[in-house]
Each structure stands twice: as structure tokens, then as C-alpha cells.
mmCIF file of C-alpha atoms in Angstrom:
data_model
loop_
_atom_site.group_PDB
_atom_site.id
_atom_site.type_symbol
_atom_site.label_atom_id
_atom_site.label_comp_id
_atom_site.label_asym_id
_atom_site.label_seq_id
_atom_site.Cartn_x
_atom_site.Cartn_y
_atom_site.Cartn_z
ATOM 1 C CA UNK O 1 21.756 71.716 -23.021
ATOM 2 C CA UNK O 2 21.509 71.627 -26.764
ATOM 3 C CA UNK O 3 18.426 69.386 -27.273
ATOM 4 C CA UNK O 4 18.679 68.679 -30.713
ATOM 5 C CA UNK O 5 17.977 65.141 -32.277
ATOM 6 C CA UNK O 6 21.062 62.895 -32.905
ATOM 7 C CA UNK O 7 19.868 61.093 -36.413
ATOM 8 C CA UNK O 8 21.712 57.795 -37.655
ATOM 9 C CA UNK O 9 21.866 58.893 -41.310
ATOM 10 C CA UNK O 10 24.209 62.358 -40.309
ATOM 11 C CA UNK O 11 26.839 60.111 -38.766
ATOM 12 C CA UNK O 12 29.855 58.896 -40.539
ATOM 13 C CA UNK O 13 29.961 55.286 -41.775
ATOM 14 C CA UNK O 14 33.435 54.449 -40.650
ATOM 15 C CA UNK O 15 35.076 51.926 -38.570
ATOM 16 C CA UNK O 16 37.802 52.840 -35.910
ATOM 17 C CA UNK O 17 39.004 49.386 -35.695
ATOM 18 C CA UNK O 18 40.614 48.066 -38.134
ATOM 19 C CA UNK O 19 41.855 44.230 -37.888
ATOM 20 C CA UNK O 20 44.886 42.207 -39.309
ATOM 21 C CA UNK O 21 44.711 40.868 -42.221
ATOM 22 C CA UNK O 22 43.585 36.559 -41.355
ATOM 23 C CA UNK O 23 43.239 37.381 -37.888
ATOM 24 C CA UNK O 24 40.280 35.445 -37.703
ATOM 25 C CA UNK O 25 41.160 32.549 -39.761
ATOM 26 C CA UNK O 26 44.406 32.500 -37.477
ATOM 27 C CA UNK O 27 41.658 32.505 -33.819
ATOM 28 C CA UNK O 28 41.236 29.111 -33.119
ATOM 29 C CA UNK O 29 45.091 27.947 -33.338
ATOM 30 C CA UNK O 30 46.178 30.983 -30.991
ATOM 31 C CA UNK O 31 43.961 30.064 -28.478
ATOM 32 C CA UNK O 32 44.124 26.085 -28.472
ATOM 33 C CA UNK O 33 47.522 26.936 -28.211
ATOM 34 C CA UNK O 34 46.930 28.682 -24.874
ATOM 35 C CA UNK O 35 45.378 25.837 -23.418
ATOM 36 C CA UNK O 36 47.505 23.144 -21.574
ATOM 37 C CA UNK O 37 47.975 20.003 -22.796
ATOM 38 C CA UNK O 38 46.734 17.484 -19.948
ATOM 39 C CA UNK O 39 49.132 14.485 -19.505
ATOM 40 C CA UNK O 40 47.838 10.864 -19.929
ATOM 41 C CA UNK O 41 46.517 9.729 -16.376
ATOM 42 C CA UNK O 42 47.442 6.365 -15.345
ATOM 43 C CA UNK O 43 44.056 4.394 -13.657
ATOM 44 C CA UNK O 44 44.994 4.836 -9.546
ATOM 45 C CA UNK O 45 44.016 1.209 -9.206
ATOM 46 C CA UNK O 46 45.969 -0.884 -11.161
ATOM 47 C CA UNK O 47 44.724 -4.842 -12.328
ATOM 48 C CA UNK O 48 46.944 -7.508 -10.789
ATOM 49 C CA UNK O 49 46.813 -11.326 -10.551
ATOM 50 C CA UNK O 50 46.517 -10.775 -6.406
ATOM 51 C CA UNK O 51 42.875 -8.828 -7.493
ATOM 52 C CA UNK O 52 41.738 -11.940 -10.053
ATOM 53 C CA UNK O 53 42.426 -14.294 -7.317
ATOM 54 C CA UNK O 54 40.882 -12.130 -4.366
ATOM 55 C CA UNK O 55 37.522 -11.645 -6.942
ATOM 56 C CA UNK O 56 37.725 -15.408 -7.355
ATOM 57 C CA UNK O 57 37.796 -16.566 -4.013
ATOM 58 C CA UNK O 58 34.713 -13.685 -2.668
ATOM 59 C CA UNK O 59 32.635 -15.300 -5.702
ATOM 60 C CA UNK O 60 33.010 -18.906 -4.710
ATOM 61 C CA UNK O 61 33.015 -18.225 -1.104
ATOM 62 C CA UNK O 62 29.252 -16.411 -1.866
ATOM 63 C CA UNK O 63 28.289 -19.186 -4.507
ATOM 64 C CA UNK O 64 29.043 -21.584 -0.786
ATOM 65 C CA UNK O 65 27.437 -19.877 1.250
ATOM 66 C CA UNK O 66 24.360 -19.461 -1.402
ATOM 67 C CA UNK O 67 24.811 -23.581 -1.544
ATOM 68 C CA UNK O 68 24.796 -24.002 2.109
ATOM 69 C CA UNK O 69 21.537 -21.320 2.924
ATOM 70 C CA UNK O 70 19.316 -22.643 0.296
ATOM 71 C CA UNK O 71 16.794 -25.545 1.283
ATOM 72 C CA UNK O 72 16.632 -28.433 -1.065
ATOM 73 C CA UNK O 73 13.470 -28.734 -2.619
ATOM 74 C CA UNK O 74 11.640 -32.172 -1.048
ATOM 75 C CA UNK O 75 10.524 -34.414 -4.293
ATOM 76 C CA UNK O 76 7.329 -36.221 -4.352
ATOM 77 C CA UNK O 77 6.400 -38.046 -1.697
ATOM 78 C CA UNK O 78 4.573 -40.776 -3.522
ATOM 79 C CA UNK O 79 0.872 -41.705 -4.339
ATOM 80 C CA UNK O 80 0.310 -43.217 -0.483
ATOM 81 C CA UNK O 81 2.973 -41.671 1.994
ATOM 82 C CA UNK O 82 1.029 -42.828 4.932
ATOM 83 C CA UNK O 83 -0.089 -46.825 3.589
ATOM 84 C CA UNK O 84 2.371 -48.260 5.871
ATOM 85 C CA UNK O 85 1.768 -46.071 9.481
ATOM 86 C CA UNK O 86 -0.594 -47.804 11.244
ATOM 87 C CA UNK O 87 -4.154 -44.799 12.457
ATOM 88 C CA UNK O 88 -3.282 -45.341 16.506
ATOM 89 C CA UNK O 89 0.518 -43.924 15.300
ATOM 90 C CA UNK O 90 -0.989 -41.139 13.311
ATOM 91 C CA UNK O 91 -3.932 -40.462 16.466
ATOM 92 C CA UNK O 92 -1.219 -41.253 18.472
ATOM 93 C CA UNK O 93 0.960 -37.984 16.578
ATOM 94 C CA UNK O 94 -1.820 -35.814 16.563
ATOM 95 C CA UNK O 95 -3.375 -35.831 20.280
ATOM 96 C CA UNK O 96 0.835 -35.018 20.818
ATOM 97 C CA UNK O 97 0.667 -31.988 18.717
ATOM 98 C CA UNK O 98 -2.603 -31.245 20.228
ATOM 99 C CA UNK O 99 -4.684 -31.251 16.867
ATOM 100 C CA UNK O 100 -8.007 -32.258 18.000
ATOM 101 C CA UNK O 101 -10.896 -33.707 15.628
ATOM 102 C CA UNK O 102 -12.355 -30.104 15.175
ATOM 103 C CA UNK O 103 -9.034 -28.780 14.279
ATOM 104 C CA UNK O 104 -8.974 -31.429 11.499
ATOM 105 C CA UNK O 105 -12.827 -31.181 10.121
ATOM 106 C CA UNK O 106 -12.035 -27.829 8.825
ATOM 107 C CA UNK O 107 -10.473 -29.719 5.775
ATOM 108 C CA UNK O 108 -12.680 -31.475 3.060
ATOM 109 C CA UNK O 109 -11.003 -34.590 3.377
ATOM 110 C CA UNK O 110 -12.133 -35.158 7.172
ATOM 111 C CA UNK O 111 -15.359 -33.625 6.509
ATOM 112 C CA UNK O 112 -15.966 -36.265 4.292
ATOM 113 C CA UNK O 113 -14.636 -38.805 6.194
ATOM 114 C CA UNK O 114 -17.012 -38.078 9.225
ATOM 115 C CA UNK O 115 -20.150 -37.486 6.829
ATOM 116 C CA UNK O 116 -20.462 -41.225 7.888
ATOM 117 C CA UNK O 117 -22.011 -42.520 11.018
ATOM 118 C CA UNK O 118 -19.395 -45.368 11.347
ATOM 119 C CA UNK O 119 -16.842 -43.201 11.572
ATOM 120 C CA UNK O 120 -17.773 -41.147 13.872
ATOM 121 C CA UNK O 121 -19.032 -43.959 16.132
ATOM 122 C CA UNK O 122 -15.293 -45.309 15.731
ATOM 123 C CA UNK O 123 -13.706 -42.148 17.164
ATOM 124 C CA UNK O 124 -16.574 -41.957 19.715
ATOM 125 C CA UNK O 125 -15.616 -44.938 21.255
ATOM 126 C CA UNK O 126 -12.705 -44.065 22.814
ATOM 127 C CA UNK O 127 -14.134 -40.672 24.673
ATOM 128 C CA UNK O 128 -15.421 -40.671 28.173
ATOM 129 C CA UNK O 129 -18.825 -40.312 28.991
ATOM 130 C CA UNK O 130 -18.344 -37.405 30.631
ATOM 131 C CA UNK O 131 -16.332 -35.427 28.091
ATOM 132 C CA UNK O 132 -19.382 -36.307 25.497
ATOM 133 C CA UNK O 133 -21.600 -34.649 28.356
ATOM 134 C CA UNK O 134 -19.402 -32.003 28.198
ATOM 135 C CA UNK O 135 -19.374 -31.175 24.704
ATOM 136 C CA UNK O 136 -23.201 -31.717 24.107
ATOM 137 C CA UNK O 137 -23.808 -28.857 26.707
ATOM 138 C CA UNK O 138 -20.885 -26.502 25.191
ATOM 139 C CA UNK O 139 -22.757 -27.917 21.806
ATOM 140 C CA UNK O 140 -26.297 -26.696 23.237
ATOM 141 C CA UNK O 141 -25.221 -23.227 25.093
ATOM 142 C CA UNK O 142 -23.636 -22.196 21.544
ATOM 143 C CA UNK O 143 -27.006 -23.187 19.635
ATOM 144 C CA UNK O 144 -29.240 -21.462 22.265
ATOM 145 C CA UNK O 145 -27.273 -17.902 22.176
ATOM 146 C CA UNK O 146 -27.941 -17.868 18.236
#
């Protein structure tokens, strides 16, 4: 093998293509002019008064049931909702519902209410001695174990 150096400047400077004259001015028309032209595509669902009045009648029948599902909003009561029931109705209510006093002294309002003697004396009253027995021992036991 002949191991001599090919060098760039020794080599001819000529093209073996050669190239029509505006060939590539002429390019871009030859090959849009391959391509297929696609025909206009109708939509596959067409628009139709049966649609308008289908879309019409799923909107109200949502807006009914909306209507229908949604609570009303109560308005104010007033400034004293309870001025004209009489305390045994409202006592009366409660011991039905099985809300006892204790249940109720959680809230400021009956706190305050009971920071009284009289009142409590009032809704002592009623109570058996026995029950009052009762809860001054549970009352002690709990005070002892602290």
C-alpha cells in the first residue's frame, strides 16, 4: 500500500454536478405541488334547533333542581324570639331533649344566670332530696380524687 499523504491543495477544484439553470428558485412550487390538497371537512356534529332545545331544557331542568336542593336562608328572628313561651314550656322542651342544667352552664349566658343564689334556689326547688344527695356525693368523690 502506497502510504503517501493525500493533500487538499493537489486536488482539482471542480464540481461534477452541475444543476439547471433556476432549479432552486423553481424548489418550493415542484414540491407543494406534490402534496395533496386536503378537502374542506364538514364538522361530524352538525348544530340543529333539536340540540338548542335539548341544551335548553338540561339547563333549566339543573337551574330546578339547584332551586329545589338549596335551603332558604332563615331571616332574623327578632330582638326577643322567646318573650312570648312561657320557662315551664322551654324546661318543659329541654328535660325532652335531655339537655340537663350542666349541659346548659357551659354557655356564658347560663353561667351568668346561675351566678345568682335565687336562681339557683328556683331550679332547686323542684329536685328531690335524694337526687341533691346524689349529686353532692358524685360532687365530693370528684373533688377528693383531685
Amino acid at each position: 500500500m502506497d502510504k503517501e499523504r493525500i493533500r487538499l491543495d493537489d486536488l482539482k477544484r471542480e464540481t461534477p454536478f452541475s444543476v439547471p439553470e433556476g432549479y432552486f428558485d423553481k424548489l418550493p412550487q415542484i414540491i407543494q405541488s406534490r402534496i395533496p390538497l386536503e378537502p374542506v371537512r364538514k364538522p361530524v356534529i352538525g348544530w340543529s334547533w333539536q340540540r338548542s332545545v335539548a341544551l335548553v331544557s338540561a339547563m333549566a331542568l339543573i337551574l330546578v333542581l339547584v332551586w329545589v336542593t338549596v335551603p332558604e336562608r332563615q331571616g332574623s328572628l327578632g330582638k326577643e324570639p322567646l318573650s312570648g313561651v312561657s320557662n315551664a314550656s322551654i324546661i318543659d322542651y329541654l328535660e325532652e331533649q335531655n339537655v340537663s342544667y350542666y349541659d346548659l352552664s357551659e354557655h356564658k349566658v347560663v353561667q351568668k344566670a346561675f351566678e345568682t343564689d335565687s336562681t339557683v334556689l328556683f331550679y332547686l326547688d323542684g329536685l328531690d332530696d335524694e337526687v341533691l344527695r346524689q349529686q353532692l356525693q358524685e360532687t365530693v368523690s370528684v373533688a377528693e380524687t383531685i
